[in-house]
mmCIF file of C-alpha atoms in Angstrom:
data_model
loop_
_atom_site.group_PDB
_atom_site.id
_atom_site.type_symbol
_atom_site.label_atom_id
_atom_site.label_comp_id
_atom_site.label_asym_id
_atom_site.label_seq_id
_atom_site.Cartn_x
_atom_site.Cartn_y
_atom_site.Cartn_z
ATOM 1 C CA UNK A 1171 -31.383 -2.430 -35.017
ATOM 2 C CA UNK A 1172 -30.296 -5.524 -33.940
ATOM 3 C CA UNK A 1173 -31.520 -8.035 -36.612
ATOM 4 C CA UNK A 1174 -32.097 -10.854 -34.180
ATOM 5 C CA UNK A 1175 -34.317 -9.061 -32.132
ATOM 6 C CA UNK A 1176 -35.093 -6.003 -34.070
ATOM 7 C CA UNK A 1177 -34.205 -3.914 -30.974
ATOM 8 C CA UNK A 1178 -32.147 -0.987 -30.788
ATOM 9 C CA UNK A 1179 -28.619 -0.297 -29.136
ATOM 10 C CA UNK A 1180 -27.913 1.829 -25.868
ATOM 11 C CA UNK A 1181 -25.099 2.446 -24.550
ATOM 12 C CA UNK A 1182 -23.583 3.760 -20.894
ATOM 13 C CA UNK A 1183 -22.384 6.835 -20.313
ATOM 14 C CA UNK A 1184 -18.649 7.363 -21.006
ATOM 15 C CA UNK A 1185 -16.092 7.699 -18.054
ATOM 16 C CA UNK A 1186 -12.703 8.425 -18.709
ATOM 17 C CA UNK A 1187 -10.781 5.624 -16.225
ATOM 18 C CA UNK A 1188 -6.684 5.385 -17.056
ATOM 19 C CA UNK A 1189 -5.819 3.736 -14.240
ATOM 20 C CA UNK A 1190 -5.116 3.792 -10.564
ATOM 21 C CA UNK A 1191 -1.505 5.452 -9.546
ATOM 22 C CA UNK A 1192 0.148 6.314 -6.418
ATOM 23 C CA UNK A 1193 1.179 9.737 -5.520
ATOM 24 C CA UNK A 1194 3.384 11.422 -2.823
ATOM 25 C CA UNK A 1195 6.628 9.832 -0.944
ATOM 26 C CA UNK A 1196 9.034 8.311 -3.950
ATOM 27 C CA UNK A 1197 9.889 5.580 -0.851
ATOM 28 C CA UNK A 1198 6.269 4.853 -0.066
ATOM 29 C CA UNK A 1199 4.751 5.172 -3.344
ATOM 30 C CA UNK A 1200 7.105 2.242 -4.549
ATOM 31 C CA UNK A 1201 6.021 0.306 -1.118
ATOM 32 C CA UNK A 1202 2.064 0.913 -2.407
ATOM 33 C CA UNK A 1203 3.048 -0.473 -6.142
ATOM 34 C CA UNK A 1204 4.495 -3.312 -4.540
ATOM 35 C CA UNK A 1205 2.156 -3.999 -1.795
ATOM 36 C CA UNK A 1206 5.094 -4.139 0.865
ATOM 37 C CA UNK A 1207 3.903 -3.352 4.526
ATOM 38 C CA UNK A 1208 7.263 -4.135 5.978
ATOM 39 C CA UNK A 1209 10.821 -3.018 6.790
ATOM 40 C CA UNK A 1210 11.028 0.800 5.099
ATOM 41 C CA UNK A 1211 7.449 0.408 3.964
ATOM 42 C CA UNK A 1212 6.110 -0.590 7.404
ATOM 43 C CA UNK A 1213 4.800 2.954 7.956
ATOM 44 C CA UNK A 1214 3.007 3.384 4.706
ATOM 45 C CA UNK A 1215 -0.516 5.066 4.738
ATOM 46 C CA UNK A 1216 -2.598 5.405 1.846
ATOM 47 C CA UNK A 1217 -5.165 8.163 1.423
ATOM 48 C CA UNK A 1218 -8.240 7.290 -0.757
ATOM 49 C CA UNK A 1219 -11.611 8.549 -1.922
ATOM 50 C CA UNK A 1220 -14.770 6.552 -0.557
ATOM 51 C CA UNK A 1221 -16.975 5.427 -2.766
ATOM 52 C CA UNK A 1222 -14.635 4.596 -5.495
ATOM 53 C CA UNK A 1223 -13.051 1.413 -7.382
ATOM 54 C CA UNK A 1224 -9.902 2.623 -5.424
ATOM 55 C CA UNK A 1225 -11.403 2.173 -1.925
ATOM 56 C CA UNK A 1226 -12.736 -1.085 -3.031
ATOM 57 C CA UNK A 1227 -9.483 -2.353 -3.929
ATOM 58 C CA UNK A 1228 -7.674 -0.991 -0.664
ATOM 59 C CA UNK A 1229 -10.265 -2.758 1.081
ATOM 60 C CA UNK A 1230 -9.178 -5.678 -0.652
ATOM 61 C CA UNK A 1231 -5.603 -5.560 -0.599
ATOM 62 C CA UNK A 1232 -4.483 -4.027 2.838
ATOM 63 C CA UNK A 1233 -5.522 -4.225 6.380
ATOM 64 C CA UNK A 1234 -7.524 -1.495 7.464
ATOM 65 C CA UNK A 1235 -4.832 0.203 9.377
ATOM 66 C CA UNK A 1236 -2.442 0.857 6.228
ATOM 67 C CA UNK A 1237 -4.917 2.967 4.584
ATOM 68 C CA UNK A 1238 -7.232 6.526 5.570
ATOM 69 C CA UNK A 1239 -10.364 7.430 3.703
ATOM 70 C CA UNK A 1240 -11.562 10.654 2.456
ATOM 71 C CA UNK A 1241 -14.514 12.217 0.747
ATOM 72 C CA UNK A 1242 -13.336 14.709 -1.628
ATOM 73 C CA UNK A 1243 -9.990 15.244 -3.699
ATOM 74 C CA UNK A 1244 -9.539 18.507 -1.871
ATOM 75 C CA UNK A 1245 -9.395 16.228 1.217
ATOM 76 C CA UNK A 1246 -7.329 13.749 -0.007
ATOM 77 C CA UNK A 1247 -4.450 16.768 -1.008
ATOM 78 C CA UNK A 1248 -4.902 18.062 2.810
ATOM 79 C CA UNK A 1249 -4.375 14.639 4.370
ATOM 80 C CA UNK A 1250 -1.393 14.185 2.362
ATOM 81 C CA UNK A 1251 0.115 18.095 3.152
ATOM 82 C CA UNK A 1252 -0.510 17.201 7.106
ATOM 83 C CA UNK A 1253 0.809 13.533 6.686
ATOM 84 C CA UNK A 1254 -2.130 11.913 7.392
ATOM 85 C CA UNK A 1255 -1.081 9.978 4.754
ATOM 86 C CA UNK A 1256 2.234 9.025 2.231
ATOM 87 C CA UNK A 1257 0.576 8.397 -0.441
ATOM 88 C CA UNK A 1258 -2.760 8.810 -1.781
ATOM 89 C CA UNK A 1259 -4.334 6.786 -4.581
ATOM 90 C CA UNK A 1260 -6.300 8.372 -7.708
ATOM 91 C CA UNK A 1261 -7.531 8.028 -11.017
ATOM 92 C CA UNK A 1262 -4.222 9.524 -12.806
ATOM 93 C CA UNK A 1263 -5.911 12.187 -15.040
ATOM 94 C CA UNK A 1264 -7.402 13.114 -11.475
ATOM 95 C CA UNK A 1265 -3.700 13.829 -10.350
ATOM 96 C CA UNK A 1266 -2.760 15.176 -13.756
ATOM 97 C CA UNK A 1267 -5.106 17.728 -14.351
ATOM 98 C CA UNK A 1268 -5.713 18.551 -10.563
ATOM 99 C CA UNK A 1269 -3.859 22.299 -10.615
ATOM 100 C CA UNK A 1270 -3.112 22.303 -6.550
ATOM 101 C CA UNK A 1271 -2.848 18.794 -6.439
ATOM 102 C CA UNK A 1272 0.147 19.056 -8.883
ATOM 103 C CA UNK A 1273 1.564 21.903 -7.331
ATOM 104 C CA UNK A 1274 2.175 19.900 -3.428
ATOM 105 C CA UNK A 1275 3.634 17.158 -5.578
ATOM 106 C CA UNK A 1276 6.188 19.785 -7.091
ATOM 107 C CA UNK A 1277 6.785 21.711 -3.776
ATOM 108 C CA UNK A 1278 7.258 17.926 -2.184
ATOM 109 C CA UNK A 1279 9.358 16.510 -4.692
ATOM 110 C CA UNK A 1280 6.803 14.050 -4.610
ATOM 111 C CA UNK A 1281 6.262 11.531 -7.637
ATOM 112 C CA UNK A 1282 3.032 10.090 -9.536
ATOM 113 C CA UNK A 1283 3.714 6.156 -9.849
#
């Protein structure tokens, strides 16, 4: 109990958040780290999930047209197989521990920023 008030504690639920990282194209996923739209990076397209701190920040930091949304993960790997997109932006345990996910970025030769 809290002594000033004599109420208890609560706390949130826990959520596991390490960070945002870039995955796919080496060239473009160094363009998306650096927020460059121009010369080699003036074809980069980002692939996020809607609803999330990651679309929020797109929204913030790059024109609409440098960036395609999706709803699920499993969408987010498709768009990036049919190059919809370059790179695609996630959580990085949601990269890591994503079995297919890690397996296009193998095939690819495709690297987690």
């Amino acid at each position: 109990l809290q002594p000033s008030t004599g109420a208890g504690f609560s706390f949130s639920s826990v959520y596991d958040y390490d960070g945002m990282v870039y995955a796919g194209n080496k060239t473009f996923v160094h363009c998306a780290e650096a927020q460059k739209r121009y010369n080699e990076c003036s074809t980069l397209m980002i692939c996020v999930e809607n609803g999330t701190t990651h679309y929020e920040f797109m929204k913030r930091a790059y024109p609409p047209d440098y960036f395609k949304v999706g709803s699920t993960s499993d969408e987010l790997r498709e768009m990036l197989l049919n190059d919809t997109c370059n790179v695609m932006a996630r959580d990085k345990s949601a990269i890591q521990y994503n079995l297919n996910l890690m397996k296009v970025i193998k095939d690819r030769n495709f690297v987690v920023g």
